[in-house]
PDB file of C-alpha atoms and ligand atoms in Angstrom:
ATOM      1  CA  MET A 178      96.407 243.655 -98.088  1.00 71.00           C
ATOM      2  CA  GLU A 179      95.368 245.413 -94.331  1.00 80.00           C
ATOM      3  CA  THR A 180      93.029 248.393 -95.272  1.00 94.00           C
ATOM      4  CA  ILE A 181      94.217 249.462 -91.311  1.00 95.00           C
ATOM      5  CA  THR A 182      97.654 249.352 -90.661  1.00 94.00           C
ATOM      6  CA  HIS A 183      99.874 251.466 -88.685  1.00 95.00           C
ATOM      7  CA  PRO A 184     101.236 254.471 -90.040  1.00 97.00           C
ATOM      8  CA  LYS A 185     105.031 254.256 -91.304  1.00 96.00           C
ATOM      9  CA  VAL A 186     106.095 257.595 -89.611  1.00 98.00           C
ATOM     10  CA  ILE A 187     105.413 259.400 -86.937  1.00 98.00           C
ATOM     11  CA  PHE A 188     105.854 262.683 -85.331  1.00 97.00           C
ATOM     12  CA  SER A 189     106.123 263.005 -81.493  1.00 96.00           C
ATOM     13  CA  GLY A 190     105.769 266.679 -81.149  1.00 95.00           C
ATOM     14  CA  THR A 191     109.606 267.848 -81.644  1.00 95.00           C
ATOM     15  CA  THR A 192     111.441 264.220 -83.302  1.00 97.00           C
ATOM     16  CA  LEU A 193     110.321 262.248 -86.394  1.00 98.00           C
ATOM     17  CA  ILE A 194     110.033 258.614 -85.714  1.00 98.00           C
ATOM     18  CA  GLY A 195     110.011 255.649 -87.651  1.00 98.00           C
ATOM     19  CA  LYS A 196     111.617 253.179 -90.423  1.00 98.00           C
ATOM     20  CA  PRO A 197     111.619 255.234 -93.046  1.00 98.00           C
ATOM     21  CA  VAL A 198     113.182 258.374 -91.294  1.00 98.00           C
ATOM     22  CA  GLU A 199     116.431 259.393 -92.820  1.00 98.00           C
ATOM     23  CA  LYS A 200     119.298 261.183 -91.021  1.00 98.00           C
ATOM     24  CA  LEU A 201     121.796 263.942 -91.562  1.00 98.00           C
ATOM     25  CA  THR A 202     123.826 265.172 -88.797  1.00 98.00           C
ATOM     26  CA  ARG A 203     125.533 269.186 -90.645  1.00 98.00           C
ATOM     27  CA  THR A 204     128.565 269.824 -88.084  1.00 98.00           C
ATOM     28  CA  ILE A 205     129.869 273.876 -88.022  1.00 98.00           C
ATOM     29  CA  GLY A 206     133.186 272.206 -90.441  1.00 98.00           C
ATOM     30  CA  ASP A 207     129.955 272.252 -93.323  1.00 97.00           C
ATOM     31  CA  LEU A 208     129.207 275.258 -92.880  1.00 97.00           C
ATOM     32  CA  LYS A 209     133.037 276.422 -93.885  1.00 96.00           C
ATOM     33  CA  GLY A 210     132.788 279.964 -95.162  1.00 95.00           C
ATOM     34  CA  LEU A 211     128.760 281.258 -94.131  1.00 96.00           C
ATOM     35  CA  PHE A 212     130.056 283.147 -91.210  1.00 97.00           C
ATOM     36  CA  ALA A 213     131.983 286.748 -91.703  1.00 95.00           C
ATOM     37  CA  ASP A 214     134.066 286.355 -88.501  1.00 97.00           C
ATOM     38  CA  GLN A 215     137.289 283.991 -89.594  1.00 95.00           C
ATOM     39  CA  ASN A 216     139.369 284.591 -86.830  1.00 97.00           C
ATOM     40  CA  ALA A 217     135.872 282.883 -84.616  1.00 98.00           C
ATOM     41  CA  PHE A 218     135.033 280.020 -87.531  1.00 98.00           C
ATOM     42  CA  GLU A 219     138.546 278.701 -87.270  1.00 96.00           C
ATOM     43  CA  GLU A 220     137.987 279.040 -83.142  1.00 97.00           C
ATOM     44  CA  GLN A 221     135.161 275.898 -83.602  1.00 97.00           C
ATOM     45  CA  ASP A 222     135.188 272.801 -82.261  1.00 97.00           C
ATOM     46  CA  THR A 223     134.320 272.139 -86.396  1.00 96.00           C
ATOM     47  CA  ASN A 224     133.397 268.515 -85.568  1.00 98.00           C
ATOM     48  CA  GLN A 225     130.252 269.900 -83.075  1.00 98.00           C
ATOM     49  CA  ILE A 226     127.076 269.348 -84.612  1.00 98.00           C
ATOM     50  CA  ALA A 227     125.466 272.239 -85.619  1.00 98.00           C
ATOM     51  CA  TYR A 228     122.454 271.640 -86.517  1.00 98.00           C
ATOM     52  CA  GLU A 229     120.920 268.360 -87.495  1.00 98.00           C
ATOM     53  CA  VAL A 230     117.908 266.987 -90.121  1.00 98.00           C
ATOM     54  CA  GLU A 231     115.243 264.224 -89.279  1.00 98.00           C
ATOM     55  CA  SER A 232     113.531 263.704 -92.716  1.00 98.00           C
ATOM     56  CA  TYR A 233     110.694 261.022 -94.700  1.00 98.00           C
ATOM     57  CA  PHE A 234     110.927 260.596 -98.271  1.00 98.00           C
ATOM     58  CA  PRO A 235     107.657 259.096 -98.937  1.00 98.00           C
ATOM     59  CA  VAL A 236     109.146 258.967-103.550  1.00 98.00           C
ATOM     60  CA  PRO A 237     112.392 259.281-105.116  1.00 98.00           C
ATOM     61  CA  GLU A 238     113.596 262.644-105.075  1.00 97.00           C
ATOM     62  CA  GLY A 239     112.580 264.465-107.848  1.00 98.00           C
ATOM     63  CA  THR A 240     108.735 263.247-108.429  1.00 98.00           C
ATOM     64  CA  GLU A 241     106.397 265.323-109.696  1.00 98.00           C
ATOM     65  CA  GLY A 242     103.222 265.967-107.439  1.00 98.00           C
ATOM     66  CA  GLY A 243     104.986 264.236-103.679  1.00 98.00           C
ATOM     67  CA  LEU A 244     105.860 266.016-100.871  1.00 98.00           C
ATOM     68  CA  PHE A 245     108.517 265.322 -98.758  1.00 98.00           C
ATOM     69  CA  PHE A 246     108.753 265.898 -95.064  1.00 98.00           C
ATOM     70  CA  GLY A 247     111.620 267.218 -92.523  1.00 98.00           C
ATOM     71  CA  ILE A 248     112.715 268.196 -89.099  1.00 98.00           C
ATOM     72  CA  THR A 249     115.205 270.901 -88.139  1.00 98.00           C
ATOM     73  CA  HIS A 250     116.939 270.962 -85.172  1.00 98.00           C
ATOM     74  CA  ILE A 251     119.078 274.004 -84.665  1.00 99.00           C
ATOM     75  CA  GLN A 252     122.014 273.971 -82.118  1.00 98.00           C
ATOM     76  CA  PRO A 253     122.119 277.482 -80.118  1.00 98.00           C
ATOM     77  CA  GLY A 254     124.962 279.651 -80.220  1.00 98.00           C
ATOM     78  CA  THR A 255     127.284 282.034 -81.997  1.00 98.00           C
ATOM     79  CA  ILE A 256     130.165 282.500 -83.881  1.00 98.00           C
ATOM     80  CA  GLY A 257     131.074 285.860 -83.263  1.00 97.00           C
ATOM     81  CA  ASN A 258     128.293 287.441 -83.432  1.00 97.00           C
ATOM     82  CA  GLU A 259     126.381 285.825 -85.784  1.00 98.00           C
ATOM     83  CA  TYR A 260     123.826 283.018 -84.811  1.00 98.00           C
ATOM     84  CA  MET A 261     123.404 279.533 -85.947  1.00 98.00           C
ATOM     85  CA  MET A 262     122.046 278.976 -88.547  1.00 98.00           C
ATOM     86  CA  THR A 263     120.841 276.411 -91.836  1.00 98.00           C
ATOM     87  CA  LYS A 264     123.317 276.882 -94.949  1.00 98.00           C
ATOM     88  CA  GLY A 265     119.814 278.116 -96.621  1.00 98.00           C
ATOM     89  CA  HIS A 266     119.571 277.609-100.035  1.00 98.00           C
ATOM     90  CA  SER A 267     117.273 277.810-103.152  1.00 98.00           C
ATOM     91  CA  HIS A 268     115.184 275.428-105.181  1.00 98.00           C
ATOM     92  CA  VAL A 269     116.173 274.199-107.790  1.00 98.00           C
ATOM     93  CA  PHE A 270     113.540 273.979-109.825  1.00 98.00           C
ATOM     94  CA  GLU A 271     112.659 277.959-108.748  1.00 97.00           C
ATOM     95  CA  ASN A 272     109.306 278.591-108.304  1.00 98.00           C
ATOM     96  CA  ARG A 273     108.895 275.771-106.031  1.00 98.00           C
ATOM     97  CA  ALA A 274     107.012 277.073-102.529  1.00 98.00           C
ATOM     98  CA  GLU A 275     107.717 275.800 -98.705  1.00 99.00           C
ATOM     99  CA  PHE A 276     106.592 276.098 -95.344  1.00 99.00           C
ATOM    100  CA  TYR A 277     108.472 275.839 -92.527  1.00 99.00           C
ATOM    101  CA  TRP A 278     106.452 276.430 -89.252  1.00 98.00           C
ATOM    102  CA  CYS A 279     108.746 276.286 -85.744  1.00 98.00           C
ATOM    103  CA  ILE A 280     108.041 273.964 -82.780  1.00 98.00           C
ATOM    104  CA  GLU A 281     110.340 275.114 -80.466  1.00 98.00           C
ATOM    105  CA  GLY A 282     113.015 277.320 -79.262  1.00 98.00           C
ATOM    106  CA  GLU A 283     113.190 280.856 -81.415  1.00 98.00           C
ATOM    107  CA  GLY A 284     114.521 281.530 -84.034  1.00 98.00           C
ATOM    108  CA  MET A 285     114.405 283.503 -87.558  1.00 98.00           C
ATOM    109  CA  MET A 286     113.430 282.858 -90.634  1.00 98.00           C
ATOM    110  CA  LEU A 287     115.019 284.715 -93.407  1.00 98.00           C
ATOM    111  CA  PHE A 288     113.583 284.920 -97.103  1.00 98.00           C
ATOM    112  CA  MET A 289     116.337 286.308-100.476  1.00 98.00           C
ATOM    113  CA  ASP A 290     113.950 287.186-103.421  1.00 98.00           C
ATOM    114  CA  LYS A 291     115.129 287.227-106.819  1.00 96.00           C
ATOM    115  CA  ASP A 292     116.464 290.766-106.972  1.00 97.00           C
ATOM    116  CA  ARG A 293     118.903 290.617-103.254  1.00 97.00           C
ATOM    117  CA  ASN A 294     116.024 291.606-101.186  1.00 98.00           C
ATOM    118  CA  VAL A 295     115.725 290.449 -97.683  1.00 98.00           C
ATOM    119  CA  TRP A 296     113.634 289.764 -95.307  1.00 98.00           C
ATOM    120  CA  ALA A 297     112.356 288.012 -91.677  1.00 98.00           C
ATOM    121  CA  GLU A 298     110.602 286.412 -89.908  1.00 98.00           C
ATOM    122  CA  LYS A 299     110.364 285.687 -86.126  1.00 98.00           C
ATOM    123  CA  MET A 300     109.433 282.621 -85.547  1.00 98.00           C
ATOM    124  CA  PHE A 301     108.569 281.435 -82.043  1.00 98.00           C
ATOM    125  CA  PRO A 302     106.234 278.039 -81.210  1.00 98.00           C
ATOM    126  CA  GLY A 303     103.390 277.605 -82.996  1.00 98.00           C
ATOM    127  CA  SER A 304     104.387 280.030 -85.745  1.00 98.00           C
ATOM    128  CA  LEU A 305     104.248 279.007 -89.937  1.00 99.00           C
ATOM    129  CA  HIS A 306     106.322 280.656 -92.826  1.00 99.00           C
ATOM    130  CA  TYR A 307     105.413 280.619 -95.912  1.00 98.00           C
ATOM    131  CA  ILE A 308     107.959 280.197 -98.562  1.00 98.00           C
ATOM    132  CA  GLN A 309     106.857 281.627-102.253  1.00 98.00           C
ATOM    133  CA  GLY A 310     108.955 280.754-105.381  1.00 98.00           C
ATOM    134  CA  LEU A 311     111.722 281.714-105.925  1.00 98.00           C
ATOM    135  CA  THR A 312     113.691 282.937-103.126  1.00 98.00           C
ATOM    136  CA  ALA A 313     115.985 281.531-100.972  1.00 98.00           C
ATOM    137  CA  HIS A 314     115.690 280.273 -96.582  1.00 98.00           C
ATOM    138  CA  ARG A 315     117.693 280.429 -93.765  1.00 98.00           C
ATOM    139  CA  VAL A 316     116.626 279.813 -90.308  1.00 98.00           C
ATOM    140  CA  ALA A 317     119.089 281.353 -88.123  1.00 98.00           C
ATOM    141  CA  ASN A 318     118.423 280.293 -83.715  1.00 98.00           C
ATOM    142  CA  THR A 319     118.510 283.829 -81.876  1.00 98.00           C
ATOM    143  CA  GLY A 320     117.507 281.881 -78.747  1.00 98.00           C
ATOM    144  CA  GLU A 321     118.970 279.859 -75.971  1.00 98.00           C
ATOM    145  CA  SER A 322     118.265 276.462 -76.507  1.00 98.00           C
ATOM    146  CA  VAL A 323     117.712 274.161 -79.418  1.00 98.00           C
ATOM    147  CA  LEU A 324     115.970 275.558 -82.100  1.00 98.00           C
ATOM    148  CA  SER A 325     112.991 273.184 -83.975  1.00 98.00           C
ATOM    149  CA  PHE A 326     111.417 273.697 -86.260  1.00 98.00           C
ATOM    150  CA  GLY A 327     108.606 271.302 -89.375  1.00 98.00           C
ATOM    151  CA  ALA A 328     109.451 271.955 -92.430  1.00 98.00           C
ATOM    152  CA  CYS A 329     107.015 270.002 -96.480  1.00 98.00           C
ATOM    153  CA  TRP A 330     107.600 270.516 -99.718  1.00 98.00           C
ATOM    154  CA  PRO A 331     107.530 269.193-103.277  1.00 98.00           C
ATOM    155  CA  SER A 332     109.858 266.051-104.089  1.00 98.00           C
ATOM    156  CA  ASP A 333     110.756 267.323-107.315  1.00 98.00           C
ATOM    157  CA  ALA A 334     111.938 270.837-105.245  1.00 98.00           C
ATOM    158  CA  SER A 335     115.733 270.174-105.140  1.00 98.00           C
ATOM    159  CA  HIS A 336     118.132 272.466-102.951  1.00 98.00           C
ATOM    160  CA  ASN A 337     120.177 274.121-104.681  1.00 97.00           C
ATOM    161  CA  TYR A 338     123.160 275.849-102.130  1.00 97.00           C
ATOM    162  CA  ASP A 339     125.262 276.971-104.886  1.00 95.00           C
ATOM    163  CA  LEU A 340     123.665 280.260-105.200  1.00 90.00           C
ATOM    164  CA  ILE A 341     124.286 281.264-100.664  1.00 92.00           C
ATOM    165  CA  ALA A 342     128.113 279.706-101.124  1.00 90.00           C
ATOM    166  CA  LYS A 343     128.899 281.961-103.597  1.00 91.00           C
ATOM    167  CA  ASN A 344     126.946 285.423-102.398  1.00 92.00           C
ATOM    168  CA  GLY A 345     125.270 284.111 -99.807  1.00 94.00           C
ATOM    169  CA  PHE A 346     122.960 286.574 -98.283  1.00 97.00           C
ATOM    170  CA  SER A 347     122.406 290.368 -98.851  1.00 97.00           C
ATOM    171  CA  LYS A 348     121.967 290.833 -94.892  1.00 97.00           C
ATOM    172  CA  ARG A 349     123.025 289.255 -91.253  1.00 96.00           C
ATOM    173  CA  LEU A 350     121.443 287.995 -88.488  1.00 97.00           C
ATOM    174  CA  LEU A 351     123.766 289.633 -85.830  1.00 97.00           C
ATOM    175  CA  LYS A 352     123.133 289.980 -81.496  1.00 97.00           C
ATOM    176  CA  VAL A 353     124.071 293.650 -81.375  1.00 97.00           C
ATOM    177  CA  ASN A 354     123.503 294.608 -77.985  1.00 97.00           C
ATOM    178  CA  GLY A 355     122.068 290.587 -77.464  1.00 95.00           C
ATOM    179  CA  GLU A 356     119.172 292.045 -79.700  1.00 96.00           C
ATOM    180  CA  PRO A 357     118.671 289.962 -83.105  1.00 97.00           C
ATOM    181  CA  GLN A 358     119.529 292.829 -85.954  1.00 97.00           C
ATOM    182  CA  LEU A 359     119.315 292.071 -89.960  1.00 97.00           C
ATOM    183  CA  VAL A 360     122.775 294.281 -91.390  1.00 95.00           C
TER     184      VAL A 360
HETATM  185  C1  M6P B 466     114.162 271.916 -93.925  1.00 59.73           C
HETATM  186  C2  M6P B 466     114.027 271.940 -95.619  1.00 59.73           C
HETATM  187  C3  M6P B 466     114.742 270.753 -95.588  1.00 59.73           C
HETATM  188  C4  M6P B 466     116.420 271.857 -95.462  1.00 59.73           C
HETATM  189  C5  M6P B 466     116.489 272.055 -94.449  1.00 59.73           C
HETATM  190  C6  M6P B 466     118.270 272.058 -93.524  1.00 59.73           C
HETATM  191  O1  M6P B 466     114.005 270.817 -93.453  1.00 59.73           O
HETATM  192  O2  M6P B 466     114.080 272.802 -95.801  1.00 59.73           O
HETATM  193  O3  M6P B 466     114.654 270.428 -97.605  1.00 59.73           O
HETATM  194  O4  M6P B 466     117.402 270.844 -95.578  1.00 59.73           O
HETATM  195  O5  M6P B 466     115.483 272.378 -93.809  1.00 59.73           O
HETATM  196  O6  M6P B 466     118.457 273.208 -94.249  1.00 59.73           O
HETATM  197  P1  M6P B 466     119.325 273.541 -95.492  1.00 59.73           P
HETATM  198  O7  M6P B 466     119.423 272.949 -96.895  1.00 59.73           O
HETATM  199  O8  M6P B 466     119.253 275.031 -96.117  1.00 59.73           O
HETATM  200  O9  M6P B 466     120.677 273.454 -94.337  1.00 59.73           O
HETATM  201 ZN1   ZN B 467     113.274 274.603 -99.176  1.00 59.73          ZN
END
């Protein structure tokens, strides 16, 4: 076995490159039910890309003690007066934490705890966001360009989308007079 090898995955600064990298595309159609303004949603091209995720899963999903790594690129824009956003999730293994950090663009990181308290942190290149356990999380692109952010999470966390799909966040991030507001 060679003792000095080339890394399997390269982070170019904005994207992940390498054979093990897996890509996931979410279209606007995949975000059905997320946006308040149904009429505005119906007018969208459902095949248009909302966001893309590049992931590196060095161990099988569910492995205790392992880590996953992902870069997400969210397109800019609004549907009604809501910004383009990720589906948002909590973790199946609820106490599992995660880091997000902003690479480029500008956005807002939304958190919601078990009591449905919602708060947000501004995202800008270099901003670092710790998502403690038991906290649902979502990102909205509030800028005019693509928002890219990194994520690192435990390989046994797994995604729980059901809660958010059913009850949503208790506050929405709306564009009010051109500015993001939690309403
Ligand atoms: C980050 C990580 C991933 C997640 C992705 C998109 O990269 O948290 O686990 O899948 O964002 O977010 P969502 O799954 O909520 O659509
Ligand atoms: Zn997560």
